[in-house]
Short mmCIF file of C-alpha atoms in Angstrom, two decimals:
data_model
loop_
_atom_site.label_atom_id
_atom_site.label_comp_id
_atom_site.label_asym_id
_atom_site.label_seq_id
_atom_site.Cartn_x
_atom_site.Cartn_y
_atom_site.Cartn_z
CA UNK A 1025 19.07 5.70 21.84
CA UNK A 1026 15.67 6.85 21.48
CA UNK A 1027 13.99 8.22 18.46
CA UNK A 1028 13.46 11.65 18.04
CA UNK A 1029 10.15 12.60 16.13
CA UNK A 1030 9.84 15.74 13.64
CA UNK A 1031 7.07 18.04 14.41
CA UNK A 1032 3.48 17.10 12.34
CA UNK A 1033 0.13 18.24 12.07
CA UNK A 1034 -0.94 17.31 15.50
CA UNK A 1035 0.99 17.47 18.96
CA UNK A 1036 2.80 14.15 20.20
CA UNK A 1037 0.64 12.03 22.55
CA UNK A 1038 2.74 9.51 22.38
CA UNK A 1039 5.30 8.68 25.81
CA UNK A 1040 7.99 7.06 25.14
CA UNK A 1041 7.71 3.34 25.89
CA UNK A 1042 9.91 0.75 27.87
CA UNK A 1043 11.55 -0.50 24.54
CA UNK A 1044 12.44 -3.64 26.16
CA UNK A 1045 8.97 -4.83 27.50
CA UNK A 1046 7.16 -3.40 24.23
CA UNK A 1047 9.56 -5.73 22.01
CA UNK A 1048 8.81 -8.87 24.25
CA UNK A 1049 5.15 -7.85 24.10
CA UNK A 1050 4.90 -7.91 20.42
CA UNK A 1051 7.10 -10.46 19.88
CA UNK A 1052 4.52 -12.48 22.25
CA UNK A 1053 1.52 -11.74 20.09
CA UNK A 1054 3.41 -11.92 16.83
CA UNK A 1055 4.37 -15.76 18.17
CA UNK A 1056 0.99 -16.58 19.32
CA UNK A 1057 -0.67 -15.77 16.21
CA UNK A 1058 2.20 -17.76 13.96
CA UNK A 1059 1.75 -20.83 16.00
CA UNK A 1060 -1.95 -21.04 15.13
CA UNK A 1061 -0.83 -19.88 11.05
CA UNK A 1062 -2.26 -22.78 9.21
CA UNK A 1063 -4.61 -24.78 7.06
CA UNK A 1064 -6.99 -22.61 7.80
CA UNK A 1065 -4.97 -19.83 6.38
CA UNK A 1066 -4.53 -21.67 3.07
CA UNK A 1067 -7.91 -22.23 2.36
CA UNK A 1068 -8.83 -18.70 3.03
CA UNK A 1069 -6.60 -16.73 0.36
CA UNK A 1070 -7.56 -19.83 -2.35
CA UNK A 1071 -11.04 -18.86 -1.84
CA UNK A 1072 -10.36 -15.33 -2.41
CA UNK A 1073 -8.34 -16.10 -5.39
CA UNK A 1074 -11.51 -18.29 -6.35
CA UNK A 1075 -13.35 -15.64 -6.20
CA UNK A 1076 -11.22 -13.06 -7.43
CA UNK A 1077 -11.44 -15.17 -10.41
CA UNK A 1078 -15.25 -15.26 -10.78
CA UNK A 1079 -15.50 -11.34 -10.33
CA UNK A 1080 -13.36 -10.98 -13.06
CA UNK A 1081 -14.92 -13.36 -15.82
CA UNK A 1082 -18.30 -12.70 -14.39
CA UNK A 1083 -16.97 -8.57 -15.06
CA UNK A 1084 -16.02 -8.98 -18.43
CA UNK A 1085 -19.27 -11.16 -19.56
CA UNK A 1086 -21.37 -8.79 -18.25
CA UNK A 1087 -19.56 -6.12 -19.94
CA UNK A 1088 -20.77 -7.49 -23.58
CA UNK A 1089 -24.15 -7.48 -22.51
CA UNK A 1090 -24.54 -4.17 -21.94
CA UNK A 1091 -26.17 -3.65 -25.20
CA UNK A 1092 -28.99 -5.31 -24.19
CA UNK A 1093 -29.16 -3.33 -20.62
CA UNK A 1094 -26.79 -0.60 -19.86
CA UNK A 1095 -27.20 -1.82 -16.06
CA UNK A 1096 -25.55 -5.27 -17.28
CA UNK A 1097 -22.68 -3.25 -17.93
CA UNK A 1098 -22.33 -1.23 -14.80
CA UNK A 1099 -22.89 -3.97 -12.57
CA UNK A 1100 -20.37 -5.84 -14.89
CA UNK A 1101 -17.72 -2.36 -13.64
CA UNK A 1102 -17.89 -3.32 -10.64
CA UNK A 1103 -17.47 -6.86 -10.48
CA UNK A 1104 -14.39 -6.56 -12.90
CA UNK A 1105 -13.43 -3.46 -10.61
CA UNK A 1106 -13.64 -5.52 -7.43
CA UNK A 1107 -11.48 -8.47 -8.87
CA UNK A 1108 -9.07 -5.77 -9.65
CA UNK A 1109 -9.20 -4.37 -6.13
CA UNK A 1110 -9.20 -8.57 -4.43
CA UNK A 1111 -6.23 -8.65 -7.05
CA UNK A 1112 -3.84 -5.86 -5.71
CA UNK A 1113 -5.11 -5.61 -2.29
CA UNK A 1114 -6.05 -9.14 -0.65
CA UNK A 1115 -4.20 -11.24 -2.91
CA UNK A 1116 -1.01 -9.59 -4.72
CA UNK A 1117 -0.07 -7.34 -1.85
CA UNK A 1118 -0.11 -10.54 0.84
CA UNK A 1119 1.24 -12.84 -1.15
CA UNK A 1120 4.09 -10.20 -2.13
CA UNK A 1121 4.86 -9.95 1.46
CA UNK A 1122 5.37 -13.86 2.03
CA UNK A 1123 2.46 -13.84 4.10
CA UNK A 1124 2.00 -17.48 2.47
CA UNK A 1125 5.59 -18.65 1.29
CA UNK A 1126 4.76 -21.57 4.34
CA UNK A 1127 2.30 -22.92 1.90
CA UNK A 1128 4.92 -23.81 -0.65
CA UNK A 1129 2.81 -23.60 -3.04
CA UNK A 1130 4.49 -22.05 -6.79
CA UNK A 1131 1.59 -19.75 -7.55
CA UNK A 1132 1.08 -18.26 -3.83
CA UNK A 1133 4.68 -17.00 -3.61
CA UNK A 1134 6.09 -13.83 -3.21
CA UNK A 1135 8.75 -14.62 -5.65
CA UNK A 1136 6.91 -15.93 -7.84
CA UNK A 1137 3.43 -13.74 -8.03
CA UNK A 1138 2.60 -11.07 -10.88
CA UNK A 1139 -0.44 -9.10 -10.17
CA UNK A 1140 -2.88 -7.52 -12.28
CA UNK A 1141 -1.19 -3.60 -12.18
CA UNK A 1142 1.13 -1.59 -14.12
CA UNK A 1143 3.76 -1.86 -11.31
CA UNK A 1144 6.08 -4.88 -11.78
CA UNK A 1145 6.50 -6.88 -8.47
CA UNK A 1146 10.08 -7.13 -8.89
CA UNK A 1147 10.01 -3.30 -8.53
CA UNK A 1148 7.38 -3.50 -5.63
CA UNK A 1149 9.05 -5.67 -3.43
CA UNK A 1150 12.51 -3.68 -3.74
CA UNK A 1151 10.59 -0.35 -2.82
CA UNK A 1152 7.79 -0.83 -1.35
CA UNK A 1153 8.35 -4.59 1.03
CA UNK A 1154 11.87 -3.66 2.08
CA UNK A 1155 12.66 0.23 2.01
CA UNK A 1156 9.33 1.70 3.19
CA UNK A 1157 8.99 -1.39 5.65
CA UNK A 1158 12.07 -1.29 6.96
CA UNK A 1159 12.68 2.66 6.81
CA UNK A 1160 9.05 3.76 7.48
CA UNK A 1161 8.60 7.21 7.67
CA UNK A 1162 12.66 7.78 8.17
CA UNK A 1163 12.78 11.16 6.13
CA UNK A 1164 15.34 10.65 3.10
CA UNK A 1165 15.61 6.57 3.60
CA UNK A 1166 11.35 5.96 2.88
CA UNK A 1167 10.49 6.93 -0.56
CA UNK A 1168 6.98 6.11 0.16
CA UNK A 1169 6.57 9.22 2.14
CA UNK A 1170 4.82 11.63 -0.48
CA UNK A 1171 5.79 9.29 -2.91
CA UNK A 1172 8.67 12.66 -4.16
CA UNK A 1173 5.43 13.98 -4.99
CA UNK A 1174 4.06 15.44 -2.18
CA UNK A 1175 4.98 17.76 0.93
CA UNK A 1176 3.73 15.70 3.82
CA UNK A 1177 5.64 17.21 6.45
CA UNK A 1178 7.55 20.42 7.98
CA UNK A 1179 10.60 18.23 6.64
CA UNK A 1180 10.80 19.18 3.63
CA UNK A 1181 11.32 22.74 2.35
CA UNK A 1182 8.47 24.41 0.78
CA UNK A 1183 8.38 25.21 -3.10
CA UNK A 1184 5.75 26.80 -4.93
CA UNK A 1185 4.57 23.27 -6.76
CA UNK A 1186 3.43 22.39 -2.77
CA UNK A 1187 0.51 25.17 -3.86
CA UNK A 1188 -1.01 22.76 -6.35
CA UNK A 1189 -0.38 19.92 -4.37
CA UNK A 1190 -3.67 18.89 -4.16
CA UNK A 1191 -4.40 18.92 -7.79
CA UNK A 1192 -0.82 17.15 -8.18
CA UNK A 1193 -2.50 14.14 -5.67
CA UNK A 1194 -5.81 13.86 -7.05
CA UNK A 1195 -4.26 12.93 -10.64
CA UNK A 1196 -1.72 10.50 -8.77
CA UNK A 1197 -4.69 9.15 -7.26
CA UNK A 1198 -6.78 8.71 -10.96
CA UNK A 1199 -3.30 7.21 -12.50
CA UNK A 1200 -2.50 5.20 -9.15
CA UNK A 1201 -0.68 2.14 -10.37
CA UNK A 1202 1.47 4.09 -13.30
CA UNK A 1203 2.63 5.89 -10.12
CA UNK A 1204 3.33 3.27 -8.34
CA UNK A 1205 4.85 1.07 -11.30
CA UNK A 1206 7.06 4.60 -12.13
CA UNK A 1207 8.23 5.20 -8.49
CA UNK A 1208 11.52 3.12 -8.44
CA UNK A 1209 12.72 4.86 -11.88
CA UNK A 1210 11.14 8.01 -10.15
CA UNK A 1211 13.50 7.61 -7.07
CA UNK A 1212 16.41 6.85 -9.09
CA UNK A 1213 16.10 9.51 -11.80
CA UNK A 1214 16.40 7.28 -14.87
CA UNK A 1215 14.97 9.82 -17.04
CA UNK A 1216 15.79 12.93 -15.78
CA UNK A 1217 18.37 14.69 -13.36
CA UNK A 1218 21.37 13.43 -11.20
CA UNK A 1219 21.18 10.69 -9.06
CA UNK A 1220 21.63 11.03 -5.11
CA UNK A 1221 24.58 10.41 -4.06
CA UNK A 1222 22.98 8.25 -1.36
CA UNK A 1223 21.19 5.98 -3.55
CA UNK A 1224 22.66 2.49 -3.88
CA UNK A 1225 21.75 0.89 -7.80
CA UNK A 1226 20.35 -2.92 -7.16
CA UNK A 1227 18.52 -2.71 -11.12
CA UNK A 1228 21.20 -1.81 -13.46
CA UNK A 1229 18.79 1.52 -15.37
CA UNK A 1230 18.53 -0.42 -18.22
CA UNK A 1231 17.06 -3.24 -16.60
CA UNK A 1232 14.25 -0.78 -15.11
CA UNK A 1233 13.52 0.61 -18.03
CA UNK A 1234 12.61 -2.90 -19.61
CA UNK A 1235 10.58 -4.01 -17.20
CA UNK A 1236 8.47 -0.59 -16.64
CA UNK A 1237 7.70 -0.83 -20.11
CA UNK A 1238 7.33 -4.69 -21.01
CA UNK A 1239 4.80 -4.71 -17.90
CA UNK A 1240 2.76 -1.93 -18.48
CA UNK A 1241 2.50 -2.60 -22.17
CA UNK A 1242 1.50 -5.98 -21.27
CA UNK A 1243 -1.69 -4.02 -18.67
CA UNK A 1244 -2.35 -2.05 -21.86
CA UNK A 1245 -3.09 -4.35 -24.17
CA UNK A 1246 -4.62 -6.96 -22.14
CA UNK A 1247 -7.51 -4.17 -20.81
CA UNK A 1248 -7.56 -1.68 -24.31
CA UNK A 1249 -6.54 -3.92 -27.13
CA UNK A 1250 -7.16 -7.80 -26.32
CA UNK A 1251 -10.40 -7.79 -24.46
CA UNK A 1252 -11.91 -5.39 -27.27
CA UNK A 1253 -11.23 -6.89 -29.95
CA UNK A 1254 -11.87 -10.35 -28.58
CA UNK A 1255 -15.69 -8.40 -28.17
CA UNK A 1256 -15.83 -7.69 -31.56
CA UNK A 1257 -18.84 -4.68 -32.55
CA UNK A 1258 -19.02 -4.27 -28.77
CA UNK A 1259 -15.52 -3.08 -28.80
CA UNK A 1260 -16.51 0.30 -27.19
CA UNK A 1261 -18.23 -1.00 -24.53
CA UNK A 1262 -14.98 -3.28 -22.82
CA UNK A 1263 -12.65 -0.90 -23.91
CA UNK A 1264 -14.57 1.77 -21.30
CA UNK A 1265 -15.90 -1.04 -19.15
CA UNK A 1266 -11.96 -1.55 -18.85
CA UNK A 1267 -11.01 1.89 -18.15
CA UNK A 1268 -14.02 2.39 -15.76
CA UNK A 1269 -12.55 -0.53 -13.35
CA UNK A 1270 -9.32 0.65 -13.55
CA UNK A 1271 -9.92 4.41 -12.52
CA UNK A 1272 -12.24 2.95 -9.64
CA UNK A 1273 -9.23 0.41 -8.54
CA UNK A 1274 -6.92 3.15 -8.50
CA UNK A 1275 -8.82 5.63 -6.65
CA UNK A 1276 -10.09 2.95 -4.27
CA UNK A 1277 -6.26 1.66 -3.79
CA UNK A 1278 -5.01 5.06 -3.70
CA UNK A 1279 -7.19 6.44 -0.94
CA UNK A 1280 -6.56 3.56 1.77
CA UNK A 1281 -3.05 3.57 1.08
CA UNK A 1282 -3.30 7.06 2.46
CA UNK A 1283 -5.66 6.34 5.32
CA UNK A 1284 -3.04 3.96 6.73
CA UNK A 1285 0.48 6.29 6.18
CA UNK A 1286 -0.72 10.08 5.42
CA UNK A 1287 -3.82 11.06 8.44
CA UNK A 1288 -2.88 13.59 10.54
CA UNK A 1289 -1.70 12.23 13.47
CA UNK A 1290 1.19 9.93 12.06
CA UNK A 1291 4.78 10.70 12.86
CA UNK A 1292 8.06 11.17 10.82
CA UNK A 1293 11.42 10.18 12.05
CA UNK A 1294 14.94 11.64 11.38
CA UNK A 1295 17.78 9.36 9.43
CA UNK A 1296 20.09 10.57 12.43
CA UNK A 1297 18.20 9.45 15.29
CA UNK A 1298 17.08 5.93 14.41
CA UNK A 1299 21.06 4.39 13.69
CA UNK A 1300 21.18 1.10 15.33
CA UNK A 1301 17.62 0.65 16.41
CA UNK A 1302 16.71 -1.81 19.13
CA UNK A 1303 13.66 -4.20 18.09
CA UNK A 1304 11.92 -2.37 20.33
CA UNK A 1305 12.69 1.41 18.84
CA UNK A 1306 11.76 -0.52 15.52
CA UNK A 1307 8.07 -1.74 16.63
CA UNK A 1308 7.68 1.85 18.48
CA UNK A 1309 8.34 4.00 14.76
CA UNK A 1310 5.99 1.44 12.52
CA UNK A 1311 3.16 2.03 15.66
CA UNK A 1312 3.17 5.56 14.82
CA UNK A 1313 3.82 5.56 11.49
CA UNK A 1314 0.70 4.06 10.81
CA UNK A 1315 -3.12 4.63 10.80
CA UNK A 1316 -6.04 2.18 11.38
CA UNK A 1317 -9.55 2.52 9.72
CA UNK A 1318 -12.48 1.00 11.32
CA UNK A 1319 -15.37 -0.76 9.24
CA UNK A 1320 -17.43 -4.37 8.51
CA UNK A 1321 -15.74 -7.51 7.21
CA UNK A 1322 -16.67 -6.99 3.52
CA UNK A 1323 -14.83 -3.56 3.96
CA UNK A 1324 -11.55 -5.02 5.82
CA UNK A 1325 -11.73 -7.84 2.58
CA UNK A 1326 -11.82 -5.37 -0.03
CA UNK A 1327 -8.72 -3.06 1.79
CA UNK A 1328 -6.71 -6.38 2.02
CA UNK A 1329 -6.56 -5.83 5.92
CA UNK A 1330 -4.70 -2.48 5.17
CA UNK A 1331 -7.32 -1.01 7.21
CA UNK A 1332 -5.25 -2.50 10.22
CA UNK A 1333 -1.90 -0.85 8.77
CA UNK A 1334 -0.59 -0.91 12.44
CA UNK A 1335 -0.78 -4.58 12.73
CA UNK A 1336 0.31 -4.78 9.16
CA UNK A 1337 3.59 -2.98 9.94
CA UNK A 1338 4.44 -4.68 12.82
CA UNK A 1339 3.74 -8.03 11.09
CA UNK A 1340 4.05 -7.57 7.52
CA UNK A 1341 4.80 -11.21 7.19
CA UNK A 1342 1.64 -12.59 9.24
CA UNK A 1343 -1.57 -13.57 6.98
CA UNK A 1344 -3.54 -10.23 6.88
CA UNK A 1345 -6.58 -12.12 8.12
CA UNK A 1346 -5.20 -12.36 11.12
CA UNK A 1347 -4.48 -8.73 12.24
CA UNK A 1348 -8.21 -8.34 13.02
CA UNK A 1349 -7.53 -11.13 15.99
CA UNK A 1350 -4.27 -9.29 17.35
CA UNK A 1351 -5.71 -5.32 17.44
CA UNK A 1352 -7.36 -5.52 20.56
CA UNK A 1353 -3.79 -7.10 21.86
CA UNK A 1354 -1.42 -4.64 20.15
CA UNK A 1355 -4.03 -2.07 21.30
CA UNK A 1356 -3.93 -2.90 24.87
CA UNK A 1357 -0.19 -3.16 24.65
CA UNK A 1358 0.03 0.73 23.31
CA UNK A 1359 -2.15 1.62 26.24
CA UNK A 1360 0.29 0.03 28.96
CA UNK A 1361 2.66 1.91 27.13
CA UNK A 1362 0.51 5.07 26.86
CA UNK A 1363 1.18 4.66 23.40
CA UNK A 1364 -1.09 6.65 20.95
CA UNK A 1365 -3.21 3.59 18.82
CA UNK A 1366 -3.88 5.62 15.92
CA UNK A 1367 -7.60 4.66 14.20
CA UNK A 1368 -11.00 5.88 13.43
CA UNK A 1369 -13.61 5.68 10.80
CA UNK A 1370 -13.25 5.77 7.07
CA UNK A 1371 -14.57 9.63 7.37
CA UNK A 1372 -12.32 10.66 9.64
CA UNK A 1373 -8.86 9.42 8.99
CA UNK A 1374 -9.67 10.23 5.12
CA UNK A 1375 -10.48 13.92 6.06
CA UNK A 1376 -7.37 14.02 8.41
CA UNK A 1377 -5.42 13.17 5.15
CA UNK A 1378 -6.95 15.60 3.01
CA UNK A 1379 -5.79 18.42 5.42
CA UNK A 1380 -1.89 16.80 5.93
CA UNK A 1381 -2.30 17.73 2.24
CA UNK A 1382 -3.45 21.14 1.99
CA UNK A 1383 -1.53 22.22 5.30
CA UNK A 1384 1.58 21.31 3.97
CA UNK A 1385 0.68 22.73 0.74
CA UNK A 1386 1.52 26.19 2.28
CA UNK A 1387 4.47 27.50 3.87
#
């Protein structure tokens, strides 16, 4: 059975592919890649991690000198701000996926990780690693689609809080990882309203509840309480060095999480018509579900690889490095196919976003 796609911003250019071959394709590439999965690998995400780890201290030093030069302190924003982004992007969200559970090692695990965010990885890896990976885009099984925030699609009926939409997404975008950390109790209503009838408890409410709040007071007073006050008389100065880093993570999160599930030309799928999915039907909805962004290494680094989100949800379990090696392959394979490979620059796919969200922000 094949998949029937909802109408969205743009037309389909997408034919429907020989399931079959495009399954044995991917599979081909995915195999190819694993086999040369190594050492190499390894040494990779501990240098990141190394220097994850000097961004950070390097940040926060810097961030007590400002009183001597104010541009000691901005320059210490951004190197705290882009440990935070190597953090949740390169590091946590790989690791998270098992991308390096081969390693064996107890502190590269994706049972064992915590990252530096509001969102506890327990919580993460329920929503986020199996429902939106394994449902992507399946309207009413992905709650990553508009996050029950947003109006992405024709799916979903219009209400008047779609007019302010836009306001309603820049503020998720400033408070990024409270949304994220506050999805799961989001999706499940813990605070408010009856819960779907279709929604299957794994976390007993209580349980949520506990760890929403023990991890996000735990963000809070590491960045706006310790770090201060371990600064003494320059209290001020960490406590909005702190806050600076964190809005510019968030926003910098935020925004290529969007680029690679919200541009324009992505597709939605209906619960009804992807039932017992072939491997094949399953590779063909991630393809175009997803949106590539083109750029320079330091800029594929710093979006941990998201900005090959097609590769990524095809092979969520391959080391991110590694997608940049298989595009041009999954690409070519797409264009046997005559398969629509979604990607473009930073500029476009972001403003293709920006209208999904005001289009659908009217009736």
């Amino acid at each position: 059975m094949t998949s029937k796609r909802t109408s969205t911003i743009t037309p389909n250019r997408s034919n429907k592919p020989d399931y079959e071959k495009l399954a044995k394709q991917l599979n081909a590439i995915k195999t190819d890649i694993r086999a040369r999965v190594g050492n190499e690998d390894a040494q990779y995400i501990k240098r990141v991690i190394v220097l994850q780890r000097v961004c950070e201290w390097t940040g926060r030093i810097l961030l007590m000198l400002g009183f001597l030069q104010p541009i000691l302190w901005a320059v210490g924003v951004l190197s705290l701000a882009t440990a935070k982004i190597l953090d949740n992007m390169e590091i946590g969200h790989n690791v998270m996926h098992g991308q390096y559970d081969w390693m064996n090692d107890k502190h590269i695990n994706s049972k064992a990780y915590e990252w530096d965010i509001a969102c506890d990885g327990a919580s993460w890896n329920r929503v986020h690693n199996y429902e939106h990976h394994t449902y992507t885009n399946i309207i009413g099984k992905d709650r990553d689609f508009g996050y029950g925030l947003l109006r992405l699609s024709s799916d979903f009926r219009w209400r008047v809080k779609n007019l302010w939409q836009f306001v309603t997404y820049l503020l998720l975008s400033v408070f990024f990882q409270w949304g994220v950390a506050y999805h799961e109790m989001a999706a499940e209503r813990v605070f408010f309203g009856k819960k779907k009838d279709n929604r299957k408890n794994t976390v007993t409410h209580a349980q949520l509840k506990k760890r929403f709040f023990s991890k996000g007071a735990r963000q809070l007073v590491k960045d706006y309480v310790l770090f201060p006050l371990l600064a003494g008389p320059l209290f001020l100065w960490v406590f909005a060095g702190n806050a600076l880093a964190n809005l510019l993570r968030n926003l910098w999160t935020s925004t290529i999480i969007f680029c690679g599930h919200f541009t324009g030309d992505v597709e939605t799928f209906k619960e009804e018509d992807c039932r017992n999915e072939t491997q094949g039907q399953w590779y063909y909805r991630q393809a175009l579900g997803s949106s590539n962004i083109t750029g320079g290494n330091v800029f594929h680094v710093l979006t941990g690889h998201l900005s090959f989100q097609i590769e990524h949800h095809l092979f969520p379990d391959i080391p991110a490095r590694r997608y940049r090696e298989m595009a041009p392959n999954v690409k070519a394979v797409f264009e046997e196919h005559g398969m629509h490979y979604n990607t473009g620059s930073f500029v476009k796919q972001y403003s293709s976003v920006l209208k999904r969200i005001l289009r659908y922000s009217l009736p």
